[in-house]
Short mmCIF file of C-alpha atoms in Angstrom, two decimals:
data_model
loop_
_atom_site.label_atom_id
_atom_site.label_comp_id
_atom_site.label_asym_id
_atom_site.label_seq_id
_atom_site.Cartn_x
_atom_site.Cartn_y
_atom_site.Cartn_z
CA MET A 277 92.22 108.90 107.45
CA THR A 278 91.98 105.12 107.29
CA ALA A 279 90.26 103.52 110.29
CA LEU A 280 91.69 100.34 111.86
CA SER A 281 89.84 97.55 113.64
CA VAL A 282 90.24 93.88 114.47
CA SER A 283 87.75 91.03 114.15
CA THR A 284 87.58 87.32 114.87
CA SER A 285 84.84 86.85 112.29
CA SER A 286 85.36 84.35 109.50
CA ALA A 287 86.72 85.80 106.29
CA ALA A 288 83.76 84.27 104.53
CA SER A 289 81.12 85.96 106.68
CA LEU A 290 82.58 89.45 107.14
CA ARG A 291 80.90 92.11 105.03
CA ALA A 292 83.50 94.16 103.17
CA ASP A 293 84.19 95.53 99.71
CA ALA A 294 87.39 93.53 99.39
CA LEU A 295 89.09 90.63 101.09
CA VAL A 296 92.89 90.29 101.16
CA VAL A 297 94.70 86.95 101.36
CA GLY A 298 98.38 86.13 101.29
CA VAL A 299 100.10 83.85 98.79
CA ALA A 300 103.72 82.74 98.60
CA LYS A 301 106.16 80.99 96.29
CA GLY A 302 106.31 77.29 97.05
CA PRO A 303 108.54 74.59 95.51
CA LYS A 304 105.70 73.48 93.21
CA GLY A 305 103.90 76.76 92.63
CA ILE A 306 101.98 79.23 94.73
CA VAL A 307 100.78 78.32 98.20
CA LEU A 308 98.17 80.00 100.36
CA ALA A 309 99.29 81.68 103.57
CA PRO A 310 97.49 81.16 106.89
CA GLY A 311 94.30 83.20 107.03
CA ALA A 312 93.10 82.19 103.58
CA GLU A 313 91.39 78.92 104.64
CA ALA A 314 87.79 80.16 104.55
CA VAL A 315 88.35 81.95 101.26
CA ASN A 316 89.89 78.83 99.72
CA GLU A 317 86.86 76.82 100.87
CA ALA A 318 84.56 79.25 99.05
CA PHE A 319 86.60 78.54 95.91
CA ASP A 320 86.02 74.79 96.45
CA GLY A 321 89.66 74.41 97.48
CA LYS A 322 90.93 75.74 94.15
CA LEU A 323 91.93 79.32 95.07
CA ALA A 324 95.64 78.71 94.42
CA GLU A 325 94.80 77.12 91.06
CA VAL A 326 92.59 80.06 90.06
CA LEU A 327 95.24 82.60 91.06
CA GLY A 328 97.93 80.66 89.22
CA THR A 329 95.80 80.71 86.09
CA LEU A 330 95.63 84.50 86.42
CA GLY A 331 99.42 84.71 86.57
CA ALA A 332 100.04 84.88 90.31
CA THR A 333 103.44 83.61 91.45
CA GLY A 334 103.49 84.65 95.13
CA ALA A 335 106.39 87.05 94.54
CA GLU A 336 106.78 89.79 97.14
CA GLY A 337 104.63 92.81 96.34
CA GLU A 338 102.63 91.12 93.59
CA THR A 339 98.84 91.60 93.55
CA VAL A 340 96.13 89.70 91.70
CA LYS A 341 92.42 90.49 91.89
CA VAL A 342 89.63 87.97 91.37
CA ALA A 343 85.86 88.26 91.72
CA SER A 344 84.46 86.49 94.76
CA PRO A 345 82.34 83.35 94.34
CA ALA A 346 79.12 82.62 96.19
CA GLY A 347 79.88 82.02 99.85
CA LEU A 348 81.88 85.20 100.44
CA LYS A 349 80.29 88.45 101.62
CA ALA A 350 83.08 90.51 100.01
CA ALA A 351 82.75 91.27 96.29
CA LEU A 352 86.46 91.07 95.54
CA VAL A 353 89.43 88.95 96.61
CA LEU A 354 92.91 90.46 96.41
CA ALA A 355 95.85 88.08 96.65
CA VAL A 356 99.11 89.71 97.72
CA GLY A 357 102.52 88.09 97.41
CA LEU A 358 104.60 87.38 100.52
CA GLY A 359 107.68 86.05 98.75
CA GLU A 360 109.13 82.66 99.58
CA ALA A 361 106.85 80.34 101.55
CA ALA A 362 107.77 80.13 105.25
CA GLU A 363 106.84 76.97 107.12
CA ALA A 364 107.90 78.43 110.48
CA GLY A 365 105.89 81.61 110.02
CA TYR A 366 106.36 84.79 108.05
CA GLU A 367 108.64 87.57 109.23
CA LEU A 368 106.84 90.61 110.62
CA GLU A 369 108.36 92.87 107.99
CA ALA A 370 106.99 90.63 105.22
CA LEU A 371 103.52 90.99 106.75
CA ARG A 372 103.87 94.77 107.04
CA ARG A 373 104.92 95.08 103.42
CA ALA A 374 102.19 92.76 102.12
CA ALA A 375 99.50 94.64 104.05
CA GLY A 376 100.90 97.93 102.76
CA VAL A 377 100.84 96.78 99.14
CA ALA A 378 97.27 95.55 99.54
CA ALA A 379 96.06 98.78 101.15
CA ARG A 380 97.60 100.88 98.38
CA ALA A 381 96.09 98.62 95.70
CA LEU A 382 92.65 99.08 97.27
CA ALA A 383 92.66 102.89 97.30
CA GLY A 384 89.12 104.12 96.80
CA VAL A 385 87.56 101.10 98.53
CA LYS A 386 85.41 101.84 101.57
CA LYS A 387 86.13 98.71 103.62
CA ALA A 388 88.70 95.94 103.24
CA ALA A 389 89.41 92.90 105.41
CA LEU A 390 92.97 91.64 105.80
CA ALA A 391 92.97 87.84 106.07
CA LEU A 392 96.75 87.63 106.32
CA PRO A 393 98.73 85.56 108.87
CA ALA A 394 97.73 87.17 112.19
CA GLU A 395 97.74 84.58 114.96
CA SER A 396 100.00 86.38 117.44
CA ALA A 397 99.59 89.92 118.77
CA GLU A 398 102.85 90.83 117.03
CA GLU A 399 101.47 89.63 113.71
CA VAL A 400 98.22 91.52 114.25
CA GLU A 401 100.18 94.70 114.89
CA ALA A 402 102.42 94.16 111.86
CA VAL A 403 99.44 93.68 109.53
CA ALA A 404 97.60 96.67 111.00
CA LEU A 405 100.62 98.98 110.85
CA GLY A 406 101.58 97.93 107.34
CA GLY A 407 98.03 98.47 106.16
CA LEU A 408 97.75 101.90 107.73
CA LEU A 409 101.09 103.02 106.31
CA GLY A 410 100.32 101.56 102.89
CA SER A 411 96.99 103.37 102.73
CA TYR A 412 98.69 106.75 103.12
CA VAL A 413 97.81 109.37 100.54
CA PHE A 414 99.00 112.99 100.59
CA GLY A 415 96.18 114.88 98.94
CA THR A 416 96.55 118.39 100.35
CA TYR A 417 97.15 119.97 96.96
CA LYS A 418 95.00 117.65 94.85
CA GLY A 419 91.68 118.98 93.63
CA ASN A 420 88.79 118.21 91.30
CA GLY A 421 88.78 114.52 92.15
CA ASN A 422 92.40 114.12 91.03
CA GLY A 423 93.53 110.95 92.78
CA LYS A 424 91.76 108.22 94.76
CA GLU A 425 90.95 108.48 98.43
CA PRO A 426 92.71 106.02 100.75
CA VAL A 427 90.85 102.88 101.76
CA GLY A 428 88.25 103.92 104.33
CA GLU A 429 88.56 101.08 106.84
CA LEU A 430 90.90 98.13 107.32
CA VAL A 431 89.75 95.18 109.41
CA VAL A 432 92.48 92.80 110.59
CA LEU A 433 91.14 89.27 110.84
CA THR A 434 92.62 87.08 113.57
CA VAL A 435 91.90 83.77 115.29
CA ARG A 436 92.74 85.20 118.73
CA LYS A 437 89.22 84.83 120.09
CA GLY A 438 88.50 86.67 123.33
CA SER A 439 92.02 88.06 123.44
CA LYS A 440 92.44 91.67 124.52
CA ASP A 441 96.01 91.81 123.24
CA ALA A 442 94.80 91.74 119.61
CA LYS A 443 92.80 94.91 120.18
CA ALA A 444 95.73 96.47 122.02
CA ALA A 445 98.02 95.56 119.12
CA VAL A 446 95.77 97.38 116.66
CA GLU A 447 95.57 100.42 118.94
CA ARG A 448 99.35 100.48 119.20
CA ALA A 449 99.66 100.21 115.41
CA ALA A 450 97.22 103.12 115.05
CA ALA A 451 99.20 105.34 117.43
CA ILE A 452 102.50 104.71 115.68
CA GLY A 453 101.11 104.66 112.16
CA GLU A 454 99.10 107.85 112.53
CA GLU A 455 102.11 109.72 113.91
CA MET A 456 104.29 108.37 111.10
CA ASN A 457 101.72 109.63 108.61
CA ARG A 458 101.76 112.99 110.41
CA ALA A 459 105.52 113.10 109.84
CA ARG A 460 105.01 112.17 106.19
CA ASP A 461 102.51 115.01 105.80
CA LEU A 462 105.04 117.46 107.21
CA VAL A 463 107.79 116.27 104.87
CA ASN A 464 105.48 116.40 101.84
CA THR A 465 104.09 119.86 102.58
CA ALA A 466 105.30 122.53 100.19
CA PRO A 467 107.99 124.81 101.70
CA ASN A 468 105.95 127.93 101.03
CA ASP A 469 103.41 126.51 103.50
CA LEU A 470 105.75 124.83 105.99
CA THR A 471 108.03 127.50 107.42
CA PRO A 472 109.78 127.42 110.81
CA LYS A 473 106.95 129.48 112.24
CA SER A 474 104.16 127.29 110.87
CA PHE A 475 105.96 124.09 111.91
CA ALA A 476 106.20 125.49 115.43
CA ALA A 477 102.47 126.26 115.38
CA ILE A 478 101.72 122.65 114.34
CA ALA A 479 103.81 121.43 117.28
CA GLN A 480 101.92 123.74 119.62
CA ALA A 481 98.57 122.45 118.36
CA ALA A 482 99.66 118.84 118.83
CA GLY A 483 100.90 119.66 122.30
CA LYS A 484 97.52 121.07 123.23
CA GLU A 485 95.74 118.04 121.75
CA HIS A 486 97.88 115.43 123.51
CA GLY A 487 98.86 117.16 126.73
CA LEU A 488 102.50 117.84 125.87
CA LYS A 489 104.48 120.83 127.07
CA VAL A 490 105.65 122.92 124.12
CA GLU A 491 108.08 125.85 124.29
CA VAL A 492 109.01 127.94 121.24
CA LEU A 493 112.04 130.21 121.01
CA ASP A 494 111.50 132.78 118.25
CA GLU A 495 114.20 134.89 116.59
CA LYS A 496 114.23 137.41 119.45
CA ALA A 497 114.69 134.69 122.08
CA LEU A 498 117.32 132.98 119.93
CA THR A 499 119.24 136.24 119.60
CA LYS A 500 119.05 136.91 123.31
CA GLY A 501 120.17 133.36 124.08
CA GLY A 502 123.10 133.38 121.67
CA PHE A 503 121.98 130.61 119.31
CA GLY A 504 124.49 131.44 116.60
CA GLY A 505 124.00 128.28 114.59
CA LEU A 506 120.25 128.64 114.11
CA LEU A 507 120.50 132.37 113.51
CA GLY A 508 123.43 132.01 111.13
CA VAL A 509 121.55 129.52 108.97
CA GLY A 510 118.29 131.46 109.09
CA ASN A 511 119.76 134.91 108.44
CA GLY A 512 119.21 134.76 104.69
CA SER A 513 115.52 133.95 104.84
CA ALA A 514 112.43 136.08 105.22
CA ASN A 515 111.15 133.26 107.48
CA PRO A 516 113.14 133.45 110.73
CA PRO A 517 114.26 130.34 112.65
CA ARG A 518 112.67 128.67 115.65
CA LEU A 519 113.81 126.22 118.31
CA VAL A 520 110.89 124.15 119.57
CA LYS A 521 110.88 121.94 122.67
CA VAL A 522 108.14 119.28 122.89
CA ALA A 523 108.23 117.49 126.23
CA TYR A 524 106.46 114.35 127.44
CA THR A 525 106.86 113.32 131.06
CA HIS A 526 105.60 110.24 132.86
CA PRO A 527 105.18 110.10 136.67
CA LYS A 528 106.86 106.67 136.86
CA ALA A 529 109.74 107.43 134.51
CA LYS A 530 113.21 106.38 135.64
CA ALA A 531 115.07 107.65 132.58
CA SER A 532 114.94 110.58 130.20
CA LEU A 533 115.67 110.79 126.49
CA ALA A 534 116.25 113.80 124.25
CA PHE A 535 115.56 113.52 120.53
CA VAL A 536 117.02 116.35 118.44
CA GLY A 537 115.83 116.85 114.86
CA LYS A 538 117.23 118.83 111.97
CA GLY A 539 114.42 121.00 110.65
CA ILE A 540 115.57 122.87 107.56
CA THR A 541 112.18 123.59 106.03
CA TYR A 542 113.86 124.39 102.73
CA ASP A 543 117.53 124.09 101.87
CA SER A 544 118.74 126.04 98.86
CA GLY A 545 122.33 125.65 100.08
CA GLY A 546 122.49 129.33 100.94
CA ILE A 547 125.33 131.29 99.33
CA SER A 548 126.94 127.92 98.53
CA LEU A 549 123.93 127.38 96.26
CA LYS A 550 122.92 123.87 95.27
CA PRO A 551 123.08 123.20 91.52
CA ALA A 552 119.97 122.54 89.45
CA GLY A 553 118.76 119.00 89.98
CA HIS A 554 119.72 118.98 93.64
CA ASN A 555 117.26 121.44 95.17
CA GLU A 556 113.84 120.31 93.90
CA THR A 557 113.22 117.95 96.84
CA MET A 558 114.88 120.04 99.53
CA LYS A 559 111.58 120.57 101.32
CA CYS A 560 112.44 117.18 102.87
CA ASP A 561 115.42 118.57 104.78
CA MET A 562 113.24 118.86 107.89
CA ALA A 563 112.52 115.11 108.01
CA GLY A 564 114.62 114.69 111.15
CA ALA A 565 112.54 117.25 113.03
CA ALA A 566 109.36 115.59 111.78
CA ALA A 567 110.63 112.22 113.00
CA VAL A 568 111.52 113.30 116.54
CA PHE A 569 108.25 115.25 116.82
CA ALA A 570 106.20 112.23 115.73
CA ALA A 571 108.14 109.93 118.07
CA VAL A 572 107.39 112.04 121.15
CA VAL A 573 103.69 112.29 120.32
CA ALA A 574 103.60 108.51 119.79
CA ALA A 575 105.34 107.96 123.12
CA LYS A 576 102.65 110.03 124.81
CA ARG A 577 99.84 108.18 123.05
CA LEU A 578 101.37 104.86 124.11
CA GLY A 579 101.81 106.06 127.70
CA LEU A 580 105.44 104.93 127.89
CA ALA A 581 107.03 105.18 131.35
CA VAL A 582 109.94 107.33 130.18
CA ASN A 583 110.49 111.07 129.83
CA VAL A 584 111.03 112.04 126.18
CA THR A 585 111.76 115.48 124.81
CA ALA A 586 111.95 116.50 121.16
CA TRP A 587 114.01 119.48 120.09
CA LEU A 588 113.07 120.81 116.65
CA ALA A 589 115.86 122.96 115.19
CA LEU A 590 113.93 124.87 112.52
CA ALA A 591 115.35 127.23 109.92
CA GLU A 592 115.20 127.99 106.21
CA ASN A 593 118.54 128.15 104.38
CA MET A 594 118.32 130.82 101.68
CA PRO A 595 120.73 133.13 99.80
CA SER A 596 120.30 136.87 100.19
CA GLY A 597 122.18 139.99 101.17
CA SER A 598 121.78 139.08 104.81
CA ALA A 599 122.76 135.42 104.45
CA THR A 600 125.78 133.91 106.15
CA ARG A 601 128.81 133.88 103.81
CA PRO A 602 131.54 131.28 103.41
CA GLY A 603 134.27 132.59 105.68
CA ASP A 604 131.94 133.96 108.35
CA VAL A 605 132.44 132.86 111.95
CA LEU A 606 129.44 131.95 114.10
CA ARG A 607 129.41 131.88 117.88
CA MET A 608 127.31 128.86 118.73
CA TYR A 609 125.04 128.36 121.72
CA GLY A 610 127.38 127.39 124.52
CA GLY A 611 130.27 129.55 123.29
CA LYS A 612 132.18 127.53 120.65
CA THR A 613 133.03 129.35 117.44
CA VAL A 614 132.63 127.83 113.98
CA GLU A 615 134.13 129.03 110.72
CA VAL A 616 131.60 128.47 107.95
CA LEU A 617 133.41 127.14 104.89
CA ASN A 618 130.27 125.92 103.13
CA THR A 619 126.82 127.30 103.83
CA ASP A 620 125.31 124.09 102.45
CA ALA A 621 126.69 122.25 105.48
CA GLU A 622 124.04 124.00 107.55
CA GLY A 623 122.28 121.10 109.24
CA ARG A 624 125.14 120.48 111.62
CA LEU A 625 125.02 124.14 112.67
CA VAL A 626 121.38 124.13 113.77
CA LEU A 627 121.78 120.69 115.36
CA ALA A 628 124.82 121.83 117.34
CA ASP A 629 122.82 124.60 119.03
CA ALA A 630 119.97 122.23 119.82
CA ILE A 631 122.27 119.47 121.13
CA VAL A 632 123.90 121.87 123.58
CA LYS A 633 120.51 123.14 124.72
CA ALA A 634 119.16 119.58 125.10
CA GLY A 635 122.20 118.66 127.20
CA GLU A 636 121.32 121.30 129.76
CA ASP A 637 118.41 119.09 130.87
CA ASN A 638 120.93 116.31 131.59
CA PRO A 639 119.11 113.50 129.74
CA ASP A 640 120.43 109.96 129.91
CA VAL A 641 120.76 109.85 126.13
CA ILE A 642 120.61 112.31 123.24
CA VAL A 643 119.71 110.97 119.80
CA ASP A 644 119.82 113.38 116.88
CA VAL A 645 118.12 112.60 113.58
CA ALA A 646 118.96 114.40 110.37
CA THR A 647 119.00 114.28 106.60
CA LEU A 648 122.58 115.39 107.04
CA THR A 649 124.93 114.27 104.27
CA GLY A 650 124.93 113.11 100.69
CA ALA A 651 128.00 111.12 101.65
CA MET A 652 125.82 108.80 103.74
CA VAL A 653 123.57 108.16 100.75
CA LEU A 654 126.62 107.28 98.66
CA ALA A 655 127.80 104.91 101.38
CA LEU A 656 124.53 103.16 102.27
CA GLY A 657 122.06 103.84 99.47
CA THR A 658 118.54 105.18 99.68
CA ARG A 659 116.95 102.69 102.09
CA THR A 660 119.45 102.51 104.95
CA PHE A 661 120.36 105.12 107.56
CA GLY A 662 123.70 105.36 109.32
CA VAL A 663 124.08 105.09 113.09
CA MET A 664 126.98 106.78 114.90
CA ALA A 665 127.47 107.17 118.64
CA ASN A 666 129.97 108.00 121.37
CA SER A 667 129.05 104.66 122.98
CA ASP A 668 129.52 101.31 121.23
CA GLU A 669 126.70 99.82 123.29
CA LEU A 670 124.26 102.59 122.31
CA ARG A 671 125.19 102.34 118.63
CA GLU A 672 124.68 98.58 118.54
CA ASN A 673 121.47 98.85 120.56
CA LEU A 674 119.92 101.35 118.15
CA HIS A 675 120.99 99.27 115.17
CA ALA A 676 119.38 96.17 116.69
CA LEU A 677 116.17 97.99 117.64
CA ALA A 678 115.86 99.42 114.13
CA GLY A 679 116.04 95.89 112.76
CA GLU A 680 113.33 94.73 115.15
CA VAL A 681 110.84 97.24 113.73
CA GLY A 682 111.79 96.75 110.09
CA GLU A 683 114.01 99.80 109.52
CA GLN A 684 117.29 99.27 107.70
CA SER A 685 120.30 100.83 109.43
CA TRP A 686 124.04 100.31 109.62
CA PRO A 687 126.52 101.12 112.40
CA MET A 688 129.18 103.62 111.33
CA PRO A 689 132.45 104.61 113.05
CA LEU A 690 133.69 108.00 114.21
CA PRO A 691 137.41 107.85 113.29
CA THR A 692 139.30 110.46 115.28
CA GLU A 693 141.80 111.04 112.45
CA LEU A 694 139.01 112.65 110.42
CA LYS A 695 138.70 115.45 112.99
CA LYS A 696 141.87 117.12 111.82
CA GLY A 697 140.36 118.90 108.83
CA MET A 698 137.69 120.65 110.85
CA THR A 699 139.91 121.51 113.82
CA ASP A 700 142.52 123.13 111.55
CA SER A 701 140.66 126.45 111.34
CA THR A 702 143.11 129.27 112.01
CA ILE A 703 140.42 131.66 113.24
CA ALA A 704 137.78 129.56 115.04
CA ASP A 705 137.41 126.55 117.31
CA LEU A 706 136.04 124.46 114.46
CA ALA A 707 135.24 124.62 110.77
CA ASN A 708 131.93 123.25 109.53
CA MET A 709 133.76 121.20 106.89
CA GLY A 710 136.60 118.75 107.11
CA GLU A 711 138.01 115.85 105.13
CA ARG A 712 136.17 115.32 101.84
CA MET A 713 136.38 111.55 102.04
CA GLY A 714 134.16 110.16 104.77
CA GLY A 715 132.00 113.27 104.81
CA GLY A 716 129.17 111.58 106.66
CA LEU A 717 131.52 110.57 109.45
CA VAL A 718 133.05 114.06 109.58
CA ALA A 719 129.57 115.49 110.14
CA GLY A 720 129.07 113.06 113.03
CA LEU A 721 132.41 114.07 114.54
CA PHE A 722 131.39 117.73 114.30
CA LEU A 723 128.18 117.09 116.22
CA GLN A 724 130.03 115.09 118.86
CA GLU A 725 131.97 118.24 119.73
CA PHE A 726 128.75 119.74 121.13
CA VAL A 727 127.68 116.84 123.33
CA ALA A 728 128.15 117.51 127.05
CA GLU A 729 130.59 115.28 128.89
CA GLY A 730 128.95 112.26 130.52
CA ILE A 731 125.94 112.09 128.18
CA ASP A 732 125.55 109.19 125.78
CA TRP A 733 124.75 110.42 122.27
CA ALA A 734 123.86 108.90 118.93
CA HIS A 735 123.44 110.36 115.47
CA LEU A 736 121.10 108.90 112.83
CA ASP A 737 121.83 110.16 109.32
CA ILE A 738 118.58 109.46 107.44
CA ALA A 739 119.53 111.31 104.24
CA GLY A 740 118.94 108.19 102.16
CA PRO A 741 115.60 106.77 103.33
CA ALA A 742 113.83 109.96 104.48
CA PHE A 743 112.40 110.85 101.06
CA HIS A 744 111.57 108.15 98.52
CA GLU A 745 111.74 109.38 94.92
CA SER A 746 111.04 106.12 93.09
CA ALA A 747 107.88 104.02 92.78
CA PRO A 748 106.17 102.97 96.02
CA PHE A 749 107.05 99.59 97.51
CA GLY A 750 105.65 97.68 100.46
CA TYR A 751 104.17 100.25 102.81
CA THR A 752 106.58 102.96 101.62
CA PRO A 753 105.01 105.69 99.46
CA LYS A 754 106.65 108.09 97.09
CA GLY A 755 107.76 111.16 99.06
CA GLY A 756 108.16 111.40 102.82
CA THR A 757 108.62 108.06 104.59
CA ALA A 758 108.82 108.92 108.33
CA SER A 759 112.20 107.23 108.54
CA ALA A 760 113.52 106.63 112.09
CA VAL A 761 110.18 107.19 113.86
CA ARG A 762 109.71 103.49 114.65
CA THR A 763 113.32 103.15 115.80
CA LEU A 764 112.93 106.08 118.21
CA VAL A 765 109.65 104.74 119.57
CA ARG A 766 111.13 101.28 120.08
CA PHE A 767 114.13 102.85 121.83
CA ALA A 768 111.76 104.73 124.14
CA GLU A 769 109.83 101.50 124.82
CA HIS A 770 113.06 99.63 125.50
CA THR A 771 114.18 102.37 127.90
CA ALA A 772 110.84 102.38 129.71
CA ALA A 773 110.86 98.60 130.09
CA ASN A 774 114.40 98.50 131.47
CA GLY A 775 114.22 101.65 133.57
CA LYS A 776 117.38 102.90 131.86
CA ALA A 777 118.59 103.75 128.39
#
């Protein structure tokens, strides 16, 4: 795991294997970003000229390496592009992405110093977090030296001499970044290794490590409790379902939040089997559970004055002689009945059980997170998640908070006219499918049916950004991304600061 630290040493005097500086696109060529002054001096004021000769343009995500001259303790200088030059300061997301690109480019290096713009505590945190996320490597199944190790240590260079908030910013970045990387590990783990039972064991281990209360309902407890959604989805698998509660409480908390995550550790579609080409990445269908789990652990590590509980609705959706069939009726936790028209619309079934159970604790807000619908990917693409809620204020708040931390989201409606298709079942209270058009919104409307009266609720459909299948960019790797973790943590921070959600 990459270590993070902060230093007020000069970039010229710090001993490291590599030194990272920022460059940007100016009106007359590349310009150096703040933080590069000492490095430029070592190049006799000609660093921009040298980089330009090597083809650097300052474009976002671009990297150019150059050997260090005399006067620098680092052997290598890496210039990373920030995009358009910003006289008023670079956006935090630009700094995160640049640091992430640099960290990934320096895989295999033992120690690198980040001499990027980092004057404020917020900038220090952005550089540290981007670097930690960009250094991520999932090497569990790699052997025989196949693949480089992540950069060993990242040192964030800042001019904030004698300031404790720079150190605190790096510690905060480490807490959030390490938990995001934990979520990425879970998403990337092969489904033969990550089952509902093993996921629950990981949660129990983390609870013991961080002082969190963890409760696990196994298949016997789920049967006794009447959790028809979880049992119905898990019936076809040799790996039975679990419902896991991970609770963090703070003695000064004035509000409580419940985060509910879809945790389908593998989704074949069940009897409504997915076609070839659509099931190879379905180990990622538990990304919502990974996100809410990581968010609660991060909240504990940050010591936020708010009570936060994660509910992990874990099941494996497989076809077999014991699997739920299209046409079956499930009696959900809480008593509602659901006619299953498509066994590949299983996420809403496990979430429904967990939402009802979470509501029994009477939290101020419930937020569920799920890789729920392909319709949301069609609507918003692969980098933006949808936000739905039974409260306009909550929906807009979550959308704004996501933007603050660099996550792309978009507020989506819950049109009541789309309920008709799923309430038309002649044999049950609801069907698990409704109108074909607006399928992502229909799924949100289904979940809303299980929210207790008087509780604010939001639904984040992260089907697009949860698993990145293309080339890495910024601090985002190929594979699991830990989508929504930062939004949830910021929401918890916002709630703690205001004493209410």
